[in-house]
CSV table of C-alpha atoms and ligand atoms in Angstrom, one decimal:
chain,number,residue,atom,x,y,z
A,1,MET,CA,95.5,193.6,147.3
A,2,GLU,CA,98.6,191.7,147.0
A,3,LYS,CA,101.3,193.5,145.0
A,4,VAL,CA,102.5,192.2,141.6
A,5,SER,CA,106.1,191.3,141.0
A,6,VAL,CA,106.5,193.4,137.9
A,7,LYS,CA,107.1,197.2,137.8
A,8,ILE,CA,103.9,198.7,136.5
A,9,GLN,CA,104.4,201.4,133.8
A,10,MET,CA,102.2,203.4,131.5
A,11,VAL,CA,104.2,201.7,128.7
A,12,ASP,CA,106.5,198.8,129.1
A,13,LEU,CA,109.1,199.2,126.3
A,14,LYS,CA,111.7,197.0,128.0
A,15,SER,CA,109.6,193.8,128.1
A,16,GLN,CA,108.5,194.4,124.5
A,17,TYR,CA,112.1,194.8,123.4
A,18,GLU,CA,113.2,191.6,125.2
A,19,LYS,CA,110.9,189.6,122.9
A,20,ILE,CA,112.5,191.0,119.7
A,21,LYS,CA,115.9,191.7,121.1
A,22,LYS,CA,117.9,189.3,119.0
A,23,GLU,CA,116.5,190.6,115.7
A,24,VAL,CA,116.7,194.2,116.8
A,25,ASP,CA,120.3,194.0,118.0
A,26,VAL,CA,121.4,192.3,114.7
A,27,ALA,CA,119.6,195.0,112.7
A,28,ILE,CA,121.2,197.9,114.7
A,29,GLN,CA,124.7,196.3,114.5
A,30,ASN,CA,124.2,195.9,110.7
A,31,VAL,CA,123.6,199.6,110.3
A,32,ILE,CA,126.7,200.4,112.4
A,33,ASP,CA,128.8,197.9,110.5
A,34,ASN,CA,127.8,199.5,107.2
A,35,THR,CA,128.0,203.0,108.7
A,36,ALA,CA,124.9,203.8,106.6
A,37,PHE,CA,123.5,206.1,109.3
A,38,ILE,CA,121.7,208.6,107.0
A,39,ASN,CA,119.4,207.4,104.2
A,40,GLY,CA,120.7,203.8,104.4
A,41,PRO,CA,118.9,200.9,102.8
A,42,ASP,CA,116.7,200.3,105.8
A,43,VAL,CA,115.0,203.7,105.3
A,44,LYS,CA,113.9,202.8,101.8
A,45,ALA,CA,112.9,199.3,102.8
A,46,PHE,CA,110.8,200.6,105.8
A,47,LYS,CA,109.2,203.2,103.6
A,48,GLU,CA,108.1,200.5,101.1
A,49,GLU,CA,107.0,198.1,103.8
A,50,LEU,CA,104.9,200.8,105.5
A,51,GLU,CA,103.4,201.7,102.1
A,52,GLN,CA,102.3,198.1,101.6
A,53,TYR,CA,101.0,197.8,105.1
A,54,LEU,CA,99.0,201.0,104.8
A,55,LYS,CA,98.1,200.5,101.2
A,56,VAL,CA,99.1,204.1,100.4
A,57,LYS,CA,101.1,205.2,97.4
A,58,ASN,CA,103.7,207.3,99.2
A,59,VAL,CA,105.3,207.2,102.7
A,60,ILE,CA,107.9,209.9,103.3
A,61,PRO,CA,109.8,209.2,106.5
A,62,CYS,CA,110.9,212.2,108.6
A,63,ALA,CA,112.4,213.1,111.9
A,64,ASN,CA,109.3,213.2,114.2
A,65,GLY,CA,105.5,213.6,114.2
A,66,THR,CA,105.7,217.4,114.7
A,67,ASP,CA,107.9,217.8,111.7
A,68,ALA,CA,105.5,215.6,109.7
A,69,LEU,CA,102.6,218.0,110.4
A,70,GLN,CA,104.8,221.0,109.6
A,71,ILE,CA,106.0,219.6,106.4
A,72,ALA,CA,102.5,218.6,105.4
A,73,MET,CA,101.3,222.2,105.9
A,74,MET,CA,104.3,223.6,104.1
A,75,ALA,CA,103.6,221.3,101.1
A,76,LEU,CA,100.0,222.6,100.8
A,77,ASP,CA,101.3,226.1,100.2
A,78,LEU,CA,99.2,227.5,103.1
A,79,LYS,CA,99.9,231.3,103.4
A,80,PRO,CA,100.2,233.3,106.6
A,81,GLY,CA,96.7,234.2,107.8
A,82,ASP,CA,95.1,231.1,106.3
A,83,GLU,CA,92.9,229.4,108.8
A,84,VAL,CA,93.4,225.7,109.8
A,85,ILE,CA,90.7,224.1,112.0
A,86,THR,CA,91.7,221.5,114.6
A,87,ALA,CA,90.4,220.1,117.9
A,88,ASP,CA,90.8,221.9,121.2
A,89,PHE,CA,91.3,218.5,122.9
A,90,THR,CA,94.6,217.2,121.5
A,91,TYR,CA,98.3,217.1,122.1
A,92,VAL,CA,99.9,220.6,121.5
A,93,ALA,CA,101.9,219.6,118.4
A,94,THR,CA,98.8,219.7,116.2
A,95,ALA,CA,98.2,223.4,116.9
A,96,GLU,CA,101.8,224.3,117.4
A,97,VAL,CA,102.9,223.9,113.8
A,98,ILE,CA,99.8,225.8,112.6
A,99,GLY,CA,101.0,228.8,114.7
A,100,LEU,CA,104.6,228.3,113.9
A,101,LEU,CA,103.9,228.7,110.1
A,102,GLY,CA,102.1,231.9,110.7
A,103,LEU,CA,98.7,230.2,110.0
A,104,LYS,CA,95.7,230.8,112.2
A,105,PRO,CA,94.8,227.9,114.4
A,106,VAL,CA,91.0,227.8,114.7
A,107,LEU,CA,90.0,225.6,117.6
A,108,VAL,CA,86.8,223.7,117.8
A,109,ASP,CA,85.2,221.6,120.6
A,110,VAL,CA,85.0,217.8,120.6
A,111,VAL,CA,82.0,215.5,121.3
A,112,PRO,CA,81.7,214.1,124.8
A,113,ASP,CA,81.5,210.3,124.3
A,114,THR,CA,84.1,209.8,121.7
A,115,PHE,CA,86.5,212.8,122.1
A,116,ASP,CA,86.1,213.3,118.3
A,117,ILE,CA,86.3,216.7,116.7
A,118,ASP,CA,82.7,218.1,116.6
A,119,ILE,CA,81.6,218.1,113.0
A,120,ALA,CA,78.9,220.7,113.4
A,121,ALA,CA,81.4,222.9,115.2
A,122,ILE,CA,83.8,222.6,112.3
A,123,GLU,CA,81.2,223.7,109.8
A,124,LYS,CA,80.4,226.7,112.0
A,125,ALA,CA,84.1,227.7,112.2
A,126,ILE,CA,84.6,227.6,108.4
A,127,THR,CA,85.2,231.1,106.8
A,128,PRO,CA,86.5,232.1,103.4
A,129,LYS,CA,90.0,232.0,104.8
A,130,THR,CA,89.7,228.4,106.0
A,131,LYS,CA,92.1,226.1,104.0
A,132,ALA,CA,92.4,222.9,106.0
A,133,ILE,CA,91.0,220.7,108.7
A,134,VAL,CA,93.3,218.7,110.9
A,135,PRO,CA,91.4,215.9,112.6
A,136,VAL,CA,93.3,214.0,115.3
A,137,HIS,CA,92.7,210.2,115.7
A,138,LEU,CA,92.9,210.6,119.4
A,139,PHE,CA,93.9,207.7,121.7
A,140,GLY,CA,93.9,205.1,118.9
A,141,ARG,CA,90.6,205.5,117.1
A,142,CYS,CA,89.8,207.3,113.9
A,143,ALA,CA,87.8,210.5,113.9
A,144,ASN,CA,84.6,210.5,111.8
A,145,MET,CA,86.4,210.8,108.5
A,146,GLU,CA,83.4,210.4,106.2
A,147,GLU,CA,81.7,213.5,107.6
A,148,ILE,CA,85.0,215.4,107.6
A,149,LEU,CA,85.6,214.5,104.0
A,150,ALA,CA,82.1,215.6,103.1
A,151,LEU,CA,82.7,219.0,104.7
A,152,ALA,CA,86.1,219.3,103.0
A,153,LYS,CA,84.5,218.6,99.6
A,154,LYS,CA,81.7,221.1,100.2
A,155,TYR,CA,84.1,223.9,101.2
A,156,ASN,CA,87.1,222.8,99.1
A,157,LEU,CA,89.5,222.2,102.1
A,158,TYR,CA,92.5,220.0,102.6
A,159,VAL,CA,92.4,217.3,105.3
A,160,ILE,CA,95.5,216.5,107.2
A,161,GLU,CA,95.1,213.5,109.5
A,162,ASP,CA,97.1,213.5,112.7
A,163,THR,CA,97.6,209.8,113.0
A,164,ALA,CA,100.3,209.9,115.7
A,165,GLN,CA,98.1,208.0,118.1
A,166,ALA,CA,96.3,205.6,115.8
A,167,LEU,CA,98.7,204.0,113.3
A,168,GLY,CA,97.3,200.7,112.2
A,169,ALA,CA,93.6,201.6,113.0
A,170,ASP,CA,91.1,200.9,110.3
A,171,TYR,CA,88.4,203.4,109.2
A,172,VAL,CA,85.2,201.7,108.0
A,173,PHE,CA,83.2,203.6,105.4
A,174,SER,CA,79.4,203.3,105.4
A,175,ASP,CA,79.7,201.0,102.3
A,176,GLY,CA,81.8,198.6,104.4
A,177,THR,CA,85.1,199.4,102.7
A,178,THR,CA,88.1,200.2,104.9
A,179,LYS,CA,91.2,202.4,104.8
A,180,LYS,CA,94.0,202.7,107.3
A,181,ALA,CA,94.1,205.8,109.5
A,182,GLY,CA,96.3,208.4,107.8
A,183,THR,CA,95.5,207.4,104.2
A,184,ILE,CA,92.0,208.9,104.0
A,185,GLY,CA,92.5,212.6,103.7
A,186,THR,CA,94.9,214.7,101.6
A,187,ILE,CA,97.9,213.9,103.8
A,188,GLY,CA,98.4,211.7,106.9
A,189,CYS,CA,101.1,212.4,109.5
A,190,THR,CA,102.4,210.1,112.2
A,191,SER,CA,105.0,209.9,115.0
A,192,PHE,CA,107.3,207.0,115.9
A,193,PHE,CA,108.0,208.4,119.4
A,194,PRO,CA,109.0,205.3,121.5
A,195,SER,CA,105.7,205.0,123.3
A,196,LYS,CA,103.6,205.2,120.1
A,197,ASN,CA,101.9,202.0,118.9
A,198,LEU,CA,104.7,201.8,116.3
A,199,GLY,CA,107.6,203.4,118.2
A,200,CYS,CA,111.3,203.5,117.5
A,201,PHE,CA,114.2,203.9,119.9
A,202,GLY,CA,114.3,207.7,119.6
A,203,ASP,CA,112.4,210.2,117.5
A,204,GLY,CA,110.9,209.4,114.1
A,205,GLY,CA,107.9,210.3,112.0
A,206,ALA,CA,106.3,209.9,108.6
A,207,ILE,CA,104.0,211.5,106.1
A,208,PHE,CA,101.5,209.6,103.8
A,209,THR,CA,99.8,210.6,100.6
A,210,ASN,CA,98.3,209.0,97.6
A,211,ASP,CA,99.0,212.2,95.5
A,212,ASP,CA,102.3,211.7,93.7
A,213,THR,CA,102.8,215.4,92.9
A,214,LEU,CA,102.3,216.3,96.6
A,215,ALA,CA,104.6,213.5,97.6
A,216,ALA,CA,107.4,214.8,95.5
A,217,LYS,CA,107.0,218.2,97.1
A,218,ILE,CA,106.9,216.8,100.6
A,219,ARG,CA,110.1,214.8,99.8
A,220,MET,CA,111.8,218.0,98.6
A,221,ILE,CA,110.7,220.1,101.6
A,222,ALA,CA,111.9,217.5,104.0
A,223,ASN,CA,115.3,217.7,102.3
A,224,HIS,CA,116.1,221.4,102.5
A,225,GLY,CA,113.8,222.2,99.5
A,226,GLN,CA,116.3,220.5,97.3
A,227,SER,CA,115.2,219.3,93.9
A,228,VAL,CA,118.6,218.1,92.6
A,229,GLN,CA,121.8,218.0,94.8
A,230,TYR,CA,122.7,221.5,95.8
A,231,VAL,CA,119.8,223.0,93.9
A,232,HIS,CA,117.2,224.4,96.2
A,233,ASP,CA,113.7,225.3,94.8
A,234,SER,CA,112.1,226.3,98.1
A,235,ILE,CA,112.9,226.8,101.7
A,236,GLY,CA,112.6,223.5,103.4
A,237,VAL,CA,113.7,221.8,106.5
A,238,ASN,CA,116.1,219.0,107.4
A,239,SER,CA,113.9,216.2,108.6
A,240,ARG,CA,115.1,212.6,108.2
A,241,LEU,CA,114.4,209.3,109.8
A,242,ASP,CA,117.7,207.8,111.0
A,243,THR,CA,118.7,204.5,109.4
A,244,ILE,CA,119.0,202.8,112.9
A,245,GLN,CA,115.4,203.9,113.7
A,246,ALA,CA,114.2,202.6,110.3
A,247,ALA,CA,115.9,199.2,110.9
A,248,ILE,CA,114.1,198.9,114.3
A,249,LEU,CA,110.8,200.0,112.8
A,250,ARG,CA,111.0,197.4,110.1
A,251,ILE,CA,111.0,194.7,112.8
A,252,LYS,CA,108.3,196.3,114.9
A,253,LEU,CA,106.0,196.9,111.9
A,254,ARG,CA,105.8,193.1,111.5
A,255,HIS,CA,104.3,193.0,115.0
A,256,LEU,CA,102.0,196.0,114.8
A,257,ASP,CA,98.8,194.1,114.4
A,258,GLU,CA,99.7,191.6,117.1
A,259,TYR,CA,100.6,194.7,119.4
A,260,ALA,CA,97.1,196.1,118.6
A,261,ALA,CA,95.5,192.8,119.5
A,262,ALA,CA,97.4,192.8,122.9
A,263,ARG,CA,96.3,196.3,123.6
A,264,ASN,CA,92.7,195.4,122.8
A,265,LYS,CA,92.9,192.4,125.1
A,266,ALA,CA,94.0,194.7,128.0
A,267,ALA,CA,91.2,197.2,127.0
A,268,ALA,CA,88.6,194.4,127.1
A,269,TYR,CA,89.8,193.5,130.7
A,270,TYR,CA,89.5,197.1,131.8
A,271,ASP,CA,86.0,197.4,130.1
A,272,LYS,CA,84.8,194.3,131.9
A,273,ALA,CA,86.1,195.4,135.3
A,274,PHE,CA,84.5,198.8,135.0
A,275,ALA,CA,81.3,197.7,133.3
A,276,ASN,CA,78.2,199.3,134.8
A,277,ASN,CA,80.2,201.3,137.3
A,278,PRO,CA,78.3,204.7,137.2
A,279,LYS,CA,81.5,206.6,138.1
A,280,ILE,CA,83.7,205.3,135.3
A,281,LYS,CA,82.8,205.9,131.6
A,282,THR,CA,84.8,203.5,129.5
A,283,PRO,CA,86.0,204.3,126.0
A,284,LYS,CA,83.1,204.2,123.5
A,285,ARG,CA,83.4,202.0,120.5
A,286,VAL,CA,82.0,203.2,117.2
A,287,LYS,CA,81.0,201.5,113.9
A,288,PHE,CA,83.2,203.6,111.7
A,289,SER,CA,86.6,202.7,113.3
A,290,ASN,CA,88.3,199.9,115.2
A,291,HIS,CA,90.5,200.9,118.1
A,292,VAL,CA,94.2,200.3,118.6
A,293,PHE,CA,94.2,201.7,122.1
A,294,HIS,CA,97.2,204.0,122.2
A,295,GLN,CA,95.6,205.0,125.5
A,296,TYR,CA,92.9,203.6,127.7
A,297,THR,CA,91.2,206.8,128.8
A,298,VAL,CA,88.1,206.9,130.9
A,299,GLN,CA,85.9,209.7,132.2
A,300,LEU,CA,85.3,209.9,135.9
A,301,SER,CA,82.3,211.3,137.6
A,302,ASP,CA,82.0,212.0,141.3
A,303,VAL,CA,85.6,210.8,141.9
A,304,ASP,CA,88.4,212.8,143.3
A,305,ARG,CA,90.8,212.4,140.4
A,306,THR,CA,93.9,213.7,142.2
A,307,GLY,CA,93.0,211.5,145.1
A,308,LEU,CA,92.7,208.5,142.9
A,309,ARG,CA,96.1,209.2,141.2
A,310,GLU,CA,97.7,209.5,144.6
A,311,PHE,CA,96.1,206.3,145.9
A,312,LEU,CA,97.3,204.4,142.8
A,313,ALA,CA,100.8,206.0,143.0
A,314,GLU,CA,101.1,204.7,146.6
A,315,ARG,CA,100.5,201.3,145.2
A,316,SER,CA,103.0,201.7,142.4
A,317,ILE,CA,100.4,202.1,139.7
A,318,PRO,CA,100.9,205.1,137.4
A,319,ALA,CA,98.0,207.0,135.8
A,320,MET,CA,98.2,210.0,133.5
A,321,ILE,CA,96.0,212.9,132.6
A,322,TYR,CA,95.8,213.3,128.8
A,323,TYR,CA,95.3,216.3,128.6
A,324,PRO,CA,94.9,218.5,131.7
A,325,ILE,CA,94.6,221.9,130.0
A,326,PRO,CA,92.6,222.7,126.8
A,327,LEU,CA,94.6,224.3,124.1
A,328,HIS,CA,92.6,227.5,124.2
A,329,LEU,CA,93.6,228.0,127.9
A,330,GLN,CA,97.3,227.3,127.3
A,331,LYS,CA,99.4,230.4,127.7
A,332,ALA,CA,101.0,230.0,124.3
A,333,TYR,CA,97.5,229.9,122.6
A,334,ILE,CA,95.7,232.6,124.6
A,335,ASP,CA,93.8,234.5,122.0
A,336,PRO,CA,91.1,237.2,122.3
A,337,ARG,CA,88.8,235.0,120.2
A,338,TYR,CA,88.6,232.4,123.0
A,339,LYS,CA,87.8,232.5,126.7
A,340,LYS,CA,87.1,230.0,129.4
A,341,GLY,CA,83.8,228.3,128.8
A,342,ASP,CA,84.0,228.5,125.0
A,343,PHE,CA,84.7,224.8,124.6
A,344,PRO,CA,82.7,223.2,127.4
A,345,VAL,CA,83.2,219.6,126.4
A,346,THR,CA,87.0,219.9,126.2
A,347,GLU,CA,87.1,221.8,129.5
A,348,GLN,CA,84.9,219.1,131.1
A,349,LEU,CA,87.1,216.3,129.7
A,350,CYS,CA,90.3,218.0,130.9
A,351,ASN,CA,88.8,217.9,134.4
A,352,SER,CA,87.5,214.3,134.3
A,353,VAL,CA,89.7,212.1,132.1
A,354,ILE,CA,92.3,209.7,133.3
A,355,SER,CA,94.4,207.2,131.4
A,356,PHE,CA,95.6,203.9,132.9
A,357,PRO,CA,98.6,201.7,132.0
A,358,MET,CA,98.2,200.5,128.4
A,359,HIS,CA,100.8,198.6,126.5
A,360,THR,CA,101.5,195.3,124.8
A,361,GLU,CA,102.9,193.5,127.8
A,362,LEU,CA,100.0,193.7,130.4
A,363,ASN,CA,99.1,190.4,131.8
A,364,GLU,CA,95.9,189.4,133.8
A,365,GLU,CA,97.6,189.4,137.1
A,366,THR,CA,98.8,193.0,136.6
A,367,LEU,CA,95.4,194.1,135.2
A,368,LYS,CA,93.6,192.5,138.2
A,369,TYR,CA,95.9,194.4,140.6
A,370,ILE,CA,95.4,197.7,138.7
A,371,THR,CA,91.6,197.5,138.3
A,372,GLY,CA,91.1,196.1,141.8
A,373,ASN,CA,92.9,199.1,143.3
A,374,ILE,CA,91.0,201.6,141.0
A,375,LEU,CA,87.7,200.1,142.0
A,376,GLU,CA,88.7,200.1,145.7
A,377,TYR,CA,89.2,203.8,145.6
A,378,VAL,CA,86.2,204.6,143.2
A,379,ASN,CA,83.7,202.5,145.2
A,380,ARG,CA,84.6,204.0,148.6
B,401,LIG,C1,98.3,213.7,118.5
B,401,LIG,C2,99.8,213.9,118.3
B,401,LIG,N1,100.3,214.7,117.3
B,401,LIG,C3,101.6,214.9,117.1
B,401,LIG,C4,102.5,214.4,117.9
B,401,LIG,C5,104.0,214.8,117.7
B,401,LIG,O1,104.8,213.7,117.5
B,401,LIG,P1,106.4,213.8,117.9
B,401,LIG,O2,106.5,213.7,119.4
B,401,LIG,O3,107.0,212.7,117.2
B,401,LIG,O4,106.9,215.1,117.4
B,401,LIG,C6,102.1,213.6,119.0
B,401,LIG,C7,103.1,212.9,119.8
B,401,LIG,O5,103.3,213.0,121.0
B,401,LIG,C8,100.7,213.3,119.2
B,401,LIG,O6,100.3,212.6,120.2
């Protein structure tokens, strides 16, 4: 196939920036001119604009998505030894903060078609020590929140949504009403890492909640446990969103839905190209959530995945494995409770998934080149 003129990347932040460069450059310069680097007016404005976009009462900006998860768990007064259930198939940060706080990560498997945390497995894992469930809205689509909320109610558990990969996605309840990902459980957490759907130019994160008392506590913990200046009521952390990042995020937030539409257009192209190919299982759509395609991740069968990656790399097409190793088999999380074979779906996914370039700037010519090369290898 004839090569394309653009450099193909998993995420093309440069071209995205070019389109909003003028506005962004002015906003950054404005922060510098005012030297309002910490807690400047853009932080408050962004917080309020995100609250309106998400229709949530409180957004608390912080330094990154991992901090958001940690602060959320600290605010819920979870005690060492309390059990927190999360998916085995996720980015490490979700389980990392559970362990870091001396809580006990309880891993459960996911379901094969959707990569969602397995509801039946959650219920089986609940013990009298279980305090919270952390569903991950993986790759840009909500987990089955209605069923998770029902379990949380039955067993009196908190729900912390890891929304790092799905900001802007809509959850659709069975009565037809919708809520934004991250605003459904007790607390929602997100990341503004540059490659995220709403990404800044460095690190950033935020916490969401409709509970005002909890929000006050979260604000305090994120600011050294400080209630009034130099009065510290609890041990907290120092976790702030820089003003420069907030100024950039304010601009990008206005484009978030348009970015999701561009990602969906690329996903539709991939879907069509791979339709009916027995070796490529495309991402499943579900009734209860739309998709904002943080990643376009397929499952391969009867394809040498390493060979495909090498073949694509030789043609300047990147592809990534999210994620190659299940949490329960990571050295840091080795635990006598778990062994190889315990989470067969996650283990199988780790061996079969592959993610192709997905971002807001993919055009048909590039997608044709990418899919053409993928199919050339797969159909050999
Ligand atoms: C599912 C998930 N949770 C948490 C995080 C952590 O976010 P951050 O990198 O901003 O700390 C990420 C980001 O990579 C993520 O993908």
